[in-house]
Short mmCIF file of C-alpha atoms in Angstrom, two decimals:
data_model
loop_
_atom_site.label_atom_id
_atom_site.label_comp_id
_atom_site.label_asym_id
_atom_site.label_seq_id
_atom_site.Cartn_x
_atom_site.Cartn_y
_atom_site.Cartn_z
CA MET A 4 35.32 87.03 45.38
CA ARG A 5 37.62 90.07 45.16
CA VAL A 6 38.14 90.07 48.94
CA GLY A 7 39.06 86.39 48.80
CA TYR A 8 41.51 87.06 45.96
CA GLU A 9 43.18 89.90 47.86
CA ILE A 10 43.61 87.70 50.93
CA TRP A 11 45.10 84.95 48.76
CA LEU A 12 47.45 87.41 47.02
CA LEU A 13 48.56 88.84 50.34
CA GLY A 14 49.31 85.41 51.71
CA PHE A 15 51.25 84.52 48.56
CA LEU A 16 53.36 87.70 48.83
CA VAL A 17 54.22 86.96 52.45
CA TRP A 18 55.18 83.38 51.62
CA LEU A 19 57.33 84.41 48.65
CA ALA A 20 59.02 87.25 50.53
CA ALA A 21 59.84 84.80 53.30
CA CYS A 22 61.27 82.30 50.82
CA GLY A 23 63.53 85.02 49.45
CA THR A 24 63.86 83.87 45.83
CA ASN A 25 62.10 81.94 43.13
CA ASN A 26 63.48 78.40 43.10
CA PRO A 27 67.04 79.24 44.24
CA PRO A 28 69.79 76.82 43.20
CA PRO A 29 70.46 74.31 45.98
CA SER A 30 74.08 75.41 46.15
CA VAL A 31 73.03 78.98 46.93
CA ALA A 32 70.69 77.95 49.71
CA ALA A 33 73.23 75.58 51.17
CA ALA A 34 75.92 78.24 51.11
CA THR A 35 73.85 80.79 53.00
CA PRO A 36 73.54 79.59 56.61
CA PHE A 37 72.67 82.95 58.07
CA VAL A 38 69.90 83.70 60.54
CA PRO A 39 66.49 84.16 58.86
CA VAL A 40 64.10 86.93 59.79
CA PRO A 41 61.01 85.72 61.69
CA ILE A 42 57.83 86.32 59.69
CA ALA A 43 54.81 87.67 61.52
CA SER A 44 51.18 87.39 60.44
CA PRO A 45 50.24 89.98 57.78
CA THR A 46 47.64 92.69 58.19
CA LEU A 47 46.09 95.18 55.82
CA ALA A 48 46.47 98.10 58.20
CA THR A 49 47.92 101.36 56.96
CA ARG A 50 51.58 101.95 57.56
CA ALA A 51 52.18 102.63 61.23
CA PRO A 52 54.83 105.00 62.58
CA VAL A 53 58.27 103.40 62.65
CA PRO A 54 58.89 102.07 66.18
CA THR A 55 62.06 102.93 68.01
CA SER A 56 64.85 100.41 68.18
CA ALA A 57 64.05 99.82 71.85
CA GLU A 58 60.57 98.68 70.87
CA THR A 59 61.69 96.36 68.07
CA ALA A 60 64.60 94.42 69.52
CA ASP A 61 65.95 93.08 72.75
CA ALA A 62 69.33 94.69 73.38
CA SER A 63 70.74 91.28 74.22
CA GLU A 64 69.80 89.85 70.82
CA PRO A 65 71.85 90.54 67.68
CA THR A 66 70.36 92.77 65.01
CA VAL A 67 69.38 90.67 62.00
CA LEU A 68 70.13 92.55 58.77
CA THR A 69 68.25 91.25 55.73
CA LEU A 70 69.92 92.07 52.42
CA TRP A 71 68.44 91.32 48.98
CA VAL A 72 71.09 90.67 46.34
CA PRO A 73 71.38 89.58 42.69
CA GLU A 74 73.31 86.42 41.82
CA GLU A 75 76.63 88.20 41.28
CA PHE A 76 76.64 89.25 44.95
CA ALA A 77 75.44 85.96 46.44
CA THR A 78 77.54 83.59 48.53
CA GLY A 79 76.69 80.84 46.05
CA ALA A 80 78.01 82.78 43.04
CA GLU A 81 80.34 80.85 40.76
CA ARG A 82 82.95 83.61 40.98
CA GLY A 83 83.74 85.30 44.25
CA GLY A 84 81.05 83.49 46.24
CA ASP A 85 83.57 81.74 48.47
CA ILE A 86 85.41 85.01 49.15
CA LEU A 87 82.15 86.74 50.03
CA GLU A 88 81.13 83.95 52.40
CA LYS A 89 84.51 84.19 54.14
CA GLN A 90 84.19 87.97 54.46
CA ILE A 91 80.67 87.69 55.87
CA ALA A 92 81.91 85.29 58.52
CA GLU A 93 84.74 87.67 59.37
CA PHE A 94 82.34 90.60 59.64
CA GLN A 95 79.99 88.72 61.93
CA ALA A 96 82.90 87.61 64.12
CA ALA A 97 84.01 91.24 64.41
CA HIS A 98 80.42 92.46 64.94
CA PRO A 99 78.69 89.82 67.10
CA ASN A 100 75.73 92.16 67.55
CA ILE A 101 74.87 91.91 63.81
CA LYS A 102 73.74 88.84 61.88
CA LEU A 103 73.51 88.98 58.09
CA ASN A 104 70.64 87.35 56.21
CA TYR A 105 71.50 87.29 52.50
CA VAL A 106 68.49 86.65 50.25
CA LEU A 107 69.05 85.87 46.57
CA LYS A 108 66.66 87.64 44.18
CA THR A 109 66.18 87.84 40.44
CA PRO A 110 67.79 91.13 39.33
CA TYR A 111 65.25 92.43 36.80
CA GLY A 112 61.70 92.25 35.51
CA LYS A 113 58.64 90.69 37.06
CA GLY A 114 59.69 89.18 40.35
CA GLY A 115 62.98 91.11 40.27
CA ILE A 116 64.39 93.07 43.18
CA VAL A 117 62.83 96.45 42.37
CA ASP A 118 59.52 94.87 41.33
CA TRP A 119 59.27 93.08 44.69
CA LEU A 120 60.25 96.19 46.62
CA THR A 121 57.52 98.13 44.83
CA GLN A 122 54.85 95.53 45.62
CA LEU A 123 55.84 95.08 49.24
CA ASP A 124 56.03 98.82 49.83
CA GLU A 125 52.40 99.08 48.73
CA LEU A 126 50.98 95.99 50.46
CA LEU A 127 53.35 94.86 53.21
CA PRO A 128 55.88 97.61 53.98
CA ASP A 129 56.97 95.89 57.20
CA ARG A 130 58.26 92.98 55.08
CA LEU A 131 60.74 95.11 53.12
CA PRO A 132 64.39 94.10 53.49
CA ASP A 133 66.74 96.34 55.44
CA ALA A 134 69.01 96.89 52.45
CA ALA A 135 69.47 95.75 48.86
CA ILE A 136 71.90 95.80 45.96
CA VAL A 137 70.20 97.17 42.84
CA ASP A 138 71.09 98.26 39.31
CA SER A 139 71.79 102.00 39.20
CA ARG A 140 69.38 102.30 36.26
CA GLU A 141 66.48 101.44 38.60
CA LEU A 142 67.31 103.78 41.46
CA ASP A 143 64.73 106.28 40.24
CA GLN A 144 61.95 103.77 40.96
CA LEU A 145 63.02 103.48 44.60
CA GLU A 146 63.43 107.24 44.86
CA LYS A 147 59.80 107.72 43.77
CA LEU A 148 58.74 105.44 46.63
CA SER A 149 60.86 107.45 49.11
CA LEU A 150 62.64 104.23 50.08
CA LEU A 151 66.25 105.41 49.73
CA GLN A 152 67.79 106.45 53.04
CA PRO A 153 70.55 109.12 53.02
CA LEU A 154 74.07 107.86 53.61
CA GLN A 155 75.93 111.02 54.59
CA ARG A 156 74.96 110.56 58.25
CA ASP A 157 76.40 107.04 58.46
CA LEU A 158 79.36 106.86 56.06
CA PRO A 159 82.56 108.92 56.09
CA SER A 160 82.82 111.43 53.27
CA GLY A 161 85.90 109.60 52.01
CA ALA A 162 83.65 106.75 50.87
CA TYR A 163 82.08 109.16 48.39
CA TRP A 164 85.21 110.94 47.24
CA ASP A 165 87.01 107.64 46.57
CA LEU A 166 84.45 106.81 43.88
CA PHE A 167 85.25 107.26 40.20
CA PRO A 168 83.58 110.39 38.70
CA PRO A 169 80.66 108.53 37.04
CA ALA A 170 80.08 106.56 40.26
CA GLN A 171 79.91 109.86 42.16
CA ARG A 172 77.19 111.04 39.78
CA ILE A 173 75.28 107.80 40.40
CA ALA A 174 75.68 108.09 44.18
CA ARG A 175 74.51 111.68 44.57
CA ARG A 176 71.24 112.47 42.87
CA ALA A 177 69.45 115.81 43.30
CA GLY A 178 72.11 116.71 45.85
CA VAL A 179 71.44 113.70 48.09
CA TRP A 180 73.90 110.85 48.62
CA ASP A 181 71.36 108.02 48.75
CA ASN A 182 73.22 104.98 47.40
CA GLN A 183 76.76 103.64 47.30
CA PRO A 184 77.92 102.17 43.98
CA LEU A 185 79.87 98.98 44.63
CA THR A 186 80.85 97.98 41.09
CA LEU A 187 80.69 99.46 37.60
CA ASP A 188 79.59 97.80 34.36
CA THR A 189 80.86 99.02 31.01
CA GLU A 190 81.82 97.94 27.49
CA HIS A 191 84.98 98.36 25.44
CA LEU A 192 86.71 97.05 22.33
CA VAL A 193 88.70 93.81 22.39
CA TYR A 194 90.91 92.73 19.48
CA ASP A 195 93.24 89.92 18.50
CA SER A 196 96.68 91.49 18.30
CA GLN A 197 97.80 88.75 15.89
CA ARG A 198 95.09 89.66 13.39
CA VAL A 199 94.65 93.41 13.98
CA ALA A 200 97.76 95.59 13.93
CA ALA A 201 96.15 98.55 15.70
CA PRO A 202 92.64 99.10 17.02
CA PRO A 203 90.39 101.61 15.22
CA LEU A 204 89.70 104.79 17.15
CA SER A 205 86.96 106.29 15.00
CA TRP A 206 84.12 105.14 12.76
CA GLN A 207 86.19 106.13 9.76
CA ASP A 208 89.03 103.93 10.98
CA VAL A 209 86.61 101.00 11.10
CA LEU A 210 85.44 101.66 7.55
CA THR A 211 88.91 102.03 6.00
CA ASN A 212 89.22 98.25 5.71
CA THR A 213 86.99 95.18 5.79
CA THR A 214 88.11 93.77 9.14
CA GLN A 215 85.09 92.18 10.77
CA PHE A 216 83.87 93.98 13.87
CA ALA A 217 81.21 92.30 16.00
CA PHE A 218 79.03 94.53 18.14
CA ALA A 219 75.44 94.41 19.29
CA ALA A 220 74.06 96.81 16.67
CA ASP A 221 70.48 95.96 17.62
CA SER A 222 71.10 96.62 21.32
CA THR A 223 69.65 99.69 23.01
CA ASP A 224 72.88 100.08 25.02
CA THR A 225 75.03 100.24 21.89
CA PHE A 226 72.84 102.79 20.13
CA LEU A 227 72.36 104.77 23.35
CA PHE A 228 76.10 105.13 23.88
CA HIS A 229 76.68 106.56 20.40
CA TYR A 230 73.56 108.72 20.66
CA LEU A 231 74.60 110.36 23.93
CA GLU A 232 78.27 110.56 22.96
CA ASN A 233 77.28 112.57 19.88
CA GLY A 234 75.13 115.02 21.84
CA GLY A 235 71.71 113.37 21.53
CA SER A 236 69.12 114.11 24.20
CA LEU A 237 66.49 111.98 25.90
CA GLU A 238 64.28 115.05 25.89
CA PRO A 239 63.55 115.29 22.15
CA GLN A 240 61.47 118.44 22.53
CA GLU A 241 64.67 120.31 23.45
CA HIS A 242 66.34 120.03 20.04
CA PRO A 243 64.52 117.55 17.78
CA VAL A 244 66.45 118.49 14.62
CA LEU A 245 69.80 117.72 16.28
CA ASP A 246 68.53 114.45 17.74
CA THR A 247 67.25 113.30 14.36
CA SER A 248 70.60 114.21 12.81
CA VAL A 249 72.45 112.22 15.50
CA MET A 250 70.26 109.18 14.88
CA GLN A 251 70.82 109.45 11.14
CA SER A 252 74.61 109.57 11.54
CA ILE A 253 74.60 106.40 13.69
CA LEU A 254 72.32 104.57 11.26
CA ASP A 255 74.51 105.67 8.36
CA TYR A 256 77.56 104.24 10.15
CA TYR A 257 75.75 100.95 10.70
CA GLN A 258 74.67 100.80 7.05
CA ARG A 259 78.18 101.50 5.76
CA ALA A 260 79.70 98.95 8.15
CA ARG A 261 77.26 96.35 6.87
CA ALA A 262 77.94 97.18 3.23
CA ASN A 263 81.69 97.23 3.84
CA GLY A 264 81.70 93.78 5.41
CA ASN A 265 82.60 94.89 8.94
CA LEU A 266 79.18 93.72 10.11
CA ASN A 267 78.20 90.38 8.61
CA GLU A 268 74.91 88.48 8.67
CA ASN A 269 75.85 86.62 11.85
CA THR A 270 76.54 89.77 13.84
CA ALA A 271 74.39 92.51 12.30
CA LEU A 272 71.28 92.01 14.42
CA ILE A 273 72.80 90.89 17.73
CA LYS A 274 70.64 92.30 20.50
CA SER A 275 72.92 91.96 23.55
CA ALA A 276 76.60 92.45 24.25
CA ARG A 277 76.48 89.15 26.14
CA GLU A 278 76.18 87.40 22.77
CA VAL A 279 79.32 88.99 21.36
CA MET A 280 82.14 87.61 23.50
CA PRO A 281 81.64 83.97 22.37
CA LEU A 282 82.19 85.08 18.77
CA PHE A 283 85.57 86.53 19.71
CA VAL A 284 86.57 83.59 21.92
CA THR A 285 85.91 81.12 19.10
CA GLY A 286 87.84 83.20 16.57
CA GLN A 287 84.81 84.09 14.45
CA THR A 288 85.71 87.77 14.61
CA PRO A 289 89.08 89.45 15.23
CA MET A 290 87.49 92.48 16.87
CA ALA A 291 84.45 92.98 19.09
CA GLN A 292 82.69 95.36 21.45
CA VAL A 293 82.18 93.41 24.68
CA ARG A 294 81.18 93.72 28.31
CA ALA A 295 84.21 94.33 30.51
CA ARG A 296 83.22 91.52 32.86
CA ASP A 297 82.96 89.03 29.99
CA PHE A 298 86.46 89.99 28.91
CA MET A 299 87.86 89.63 32.43
CA ILE A 300 86.27 86.18 32.75
CA GLU A 301 87.71 84.93 29.46
CA ARG A 302 91.01 86.82 29.41
CA SER A 303 93.15 83.94 30.74
CA ARG A 304 92.18 81.89 27.65
CA LEU A 305 93.03 84.70 25.23
CA PRO A 306 96.76 85.46 25.35
CA ASN A 307 96.63 87.63 22.21
CA ALA A 308 93.57 89.67 23.23
CA LEU A 309 93.99 93.34 24.04
CA ALA A 310 91.43 95.96 25.08
CA ALA A 311 90.86 99.43 23.63
CA PRO A 312 88.18 102.16 23.64
CA ILE A 313 85.05 101.74 21.54
CA PRO A 314 85.45 103.51 18.16
CA THR A 315 83.47 106.76 18.18
CA ARG A 316 82.55 109.21 15.46
CA ASP A 317 85.32 111.68 16.33
CA GLY A 318 87.76 109.20 17.88
CA ARG A 319 87.22 110.44 21.43
CA ALA A 320 88.02 107.71 23.99
CA THR A 321 85.10 107.29 26.36
CA THR A 322 82.52 104.76 27.50
CA MET A 323 79.15 104.51 29.26
CA VAL A 324 78.74 102.98 32.70
CA SER A 325 76.04 101.70 34.98
CA GLY A 326 76.61 100.11 38.36
CA TRP A 327 75.37 97.95 41.21
CA SER A 328 74.51 100.11 44.20
CA PHE A 329 74.01 99.31 47.88
CA VAL A 330 70.89 101.03 49.25
CA ILE A 331 69.60 101.22 52.81
CA LEU A 332 65.81 100.91 52.97
CA ASN A 333 64.91 100.55 56.66
CA ARG A 334 63.99 103.73 58.50
CA ASP A 335 64.81 102.23 61.91
CA ALA A 336 67.94 103.83 63.38
CA THR A 337 69.35 100.54 64.69
CA LYS A 338 68.94 98.80 61.35
CA GLN A 339 70.40 101.78 59.49
CA ASP A 340 73.45 101.74 61.76
CA ALA A 341 73.92 97.99 61.24
CA ALA A 342 73.57 98.37 57.46
CA ALA A 343 76.05 101.24 57.41
CA GLN A 344 78.56 99.22 59.42
CA TYR A 345 78.33 96.35 56.97
CA LEU A 346 78.49 98.67 53.95
CA ALA A 347 81.65 100.30 55.35
CA TRP A 348 83.13 96.82 55.77
CA MET A 349 82.22 95.83 52.20
CA ILE A 350 83.76 98.89 50.56
CA ASP A 351 86.99 98.74 52.52
CA PRO A 352 89.57 98.61 49.71
CA ALA A 353 91.10 95.37 50.96
CA HIS A 354 87.73 93.60 51.22
CA MET A 355 86.23 94.97 47.99
CA GLY A 356 89.46 94.49 46.09
CA GLU A 357 89.79 90.85 47.13
CA TRP A 358 86.18 90.01 46.30
CA ALA A 359 86.00 91.99 43.02
CA ASN A 360 89.17 90.35 41.72
CA ALA A 361 87.69 86.91 42.32
CA ALA A 362 84.24 87.89 41.02
CA ARG A 363 85.68 89.55 37.89
CA MET A 364 83.90 92.78 38.71
CA ILE A 365 85.15 96.38 38.50
CA PRO A 366 85.09 98.23 41.84
CA ALA A 367 83.44 101.65 41.75
CA SER A 368 86.05 103.03 44.16
CA LYS A 369 89.59 103.90 43.19
CA GLY A 370 91.12 102.33 46.30
CA ALA A 371 89.61 98.90 45.65
CA PHE A 372 90.15 99.20 41.88
CA ALA A 373 93.90 99.41 42.40
CA GLN A 374 93.84 96.05 44.16
CA ALA A 375 91.33 94.26 41.93
CA ILE A 376 92.11 94.99 38.27
CA GLU A 377 95.01 93.45 36.41
CA PRO A 378 97.13 93.50 34.33
CA SER A 379 98.31 97.08 34.62
CA ALA A 380 97.72 97.96 30.95
CA TYR A 381 94.07 96.97 31.24
CA ALA A 382 93.72 98.83 34.53
CA ASP A 383 95.21 101.95 32.93
CA LEU A 384 92.68 101.78 30.08
CA LEU A 385 89.66 101.49 32.39
CA TRP A 386 91.02 104.20 34.71
CA LYS A 387 91.29 106.64 31.80
CA LEU A 388 87.88 105.76 30.38
CA PHE A 389 86.21 106.29 33.77
CA GLN A 390 87.53 109.82 34.10
CA ASP A 391 85.14 111.09 31.43
CA ALA A 392 82.54 108.34 31.13
CA LEU A 393 78.85 108.79 30.44
CA VAL A 394 76.39 107.53 33.04
CA ALA A 395 73.72 105.25 31.60
CA PRO A 396 70.24 106.80 31.91
CA THR A 397 67.60 104.93 33.87
CA PHE A 398 65.53 102.23 32.21
CA SER A 399 62.51 104.53 32.55
CA GLN A 400 64.30 107.25 30.60
CA GLN A 401 65.38 104.79 27.91
CA ALA A 402 61.99 103.11 27.50
CA PRO A 403 60.35 105.63 25.11
CA TYR A 404 63.29 105.27 22.70
CA ALA A 405 64.13 101.55 22.78
CA ASP A 406 61.46 100.32 20.36
CA ALA A 407 61.94 103.25 17.99
CA TRP A 408 65.69 102.71 17.79
CA GLN A 409 65.34 98.95 17.38
CA SER A 410 62.88 99.39 14.50
CA ALA A 411 65.15 101.95 12.83
CA VAL A 412 68.27 99.76 13.12
CA GLU A 413 66.53 96.69 11.76
CA ALA A 414 64.98 98.62 8.88
CA VAL A 415 68.37 100.03 7.85
CA LEU A 416 70.36 96.82 8.25
CA ASN A 417 67.70 94.84 6.37
CA GLY A 418 67.77 97.35 3.53
CA GLU A 419 64.17 98.44 4.06
CA LEU A 420 64.83 102.14 4.78
CA ALA A 421 67.58 104.65 4.18
CA PRO A 422 69.21 106.10 7.33
CA ASP A 423 67.52 109.49 6.95
CA ASP A 424 64.04 107.99 6.56
CA ALA A 425 64.56 105.59 9.46
CA ALA A 426 65.81 108.40 11.71
CA PHE A 427 62.87 110.62 10.80
CA ARG A 428 60.37 107.87 11.59
CA ALA A 429 62.10 107.08 14.87
CA ALA A 430 62.00 110.73 15.90
CA GLN A 431 58.33 110.95 15.02
CA SER A 432 57.43 107.85 17.04
CA VAL A 433 59.25 109.21 20.10
CA THR A 434 57.73 112.70 20.01
CA GLN A 435 54.14 111.65 19.25
#
């Protein structure tokens, strides 16, 4: 029975990899008329040596480049999809020897891009895509599988040096340039200039009045930003007393904000920054900590909205970023060259700037950023924040802390524990 199950599972993986995505929207499928990759019969043989390009393709046939992407980077995306489709057509016209096969994939979790790459690498490595666009917080998983191919051989060094400082730290890990950040994700403050005279810079500024301030207090990202910004470590054995003190100070700020009326019952236990922007758009709060992309999407409807740094304990203006990175996975030299040619086309400032502006995304490179982000005051804010931004740790690094922090925040905001007790219990649960 186990042999039969393995054969069934293998067949299912091949079928699903060939389909590309779980129940894709019809519009996405219809908008992606690129050449599919032929699927051969699967075997359970061990991984064979990578054949040379002469053995794998007829020189007269174009190289088919299969690229797995999340929805934001798909030709059927609501924002920027039409621009991307136009740019793909232009690339293929300029490079008739390369055909692009975009495959839409779920970004995270079971059945997500990295989950599928992990499964295929173990069972059907010859069915892996040639390249993919993945969240920078999952790059460590691909590195463990030795799937990331170095980029320094195929891309000019200027492609690295044009990246913002945090994007450079994402791109080069352990001294190896193994991914190219395309866009950056971050959060910042947004406020209604008709209701708030000046944005608060520090926690104390927030607490000096009762102006409501919506932020995802129960979100790991929110707590993580303040934790790292105040010197906390994700290696608690290094300085556990300091880390407990940092946690206590954040929890104390949350408790005081709740008692002061800055955090009300509707916003106190929000778990995702995605839930915050609607509260600001509908006027339920005059001030909020939001995702930059959400702000850029809604900005045209908010003439009085201005952006500012997130209030921090000492008033230092900074932020935390993650990104979407292009990775080359195929070890074949011909496929690597094709992927590098397309990547170079994508990150050309004119191409990336045009697409990112339409998609409401922030380019990771300074050249494209200058063409994509407007108005100038908002661009200036992001530019300054990116000079000294924190890089979000990987999901694997965050995992041991997420539950402990969530329990501590909820206990404090619900009045069940004092900040010092909640911080002590969180520290204990992490170090046990």
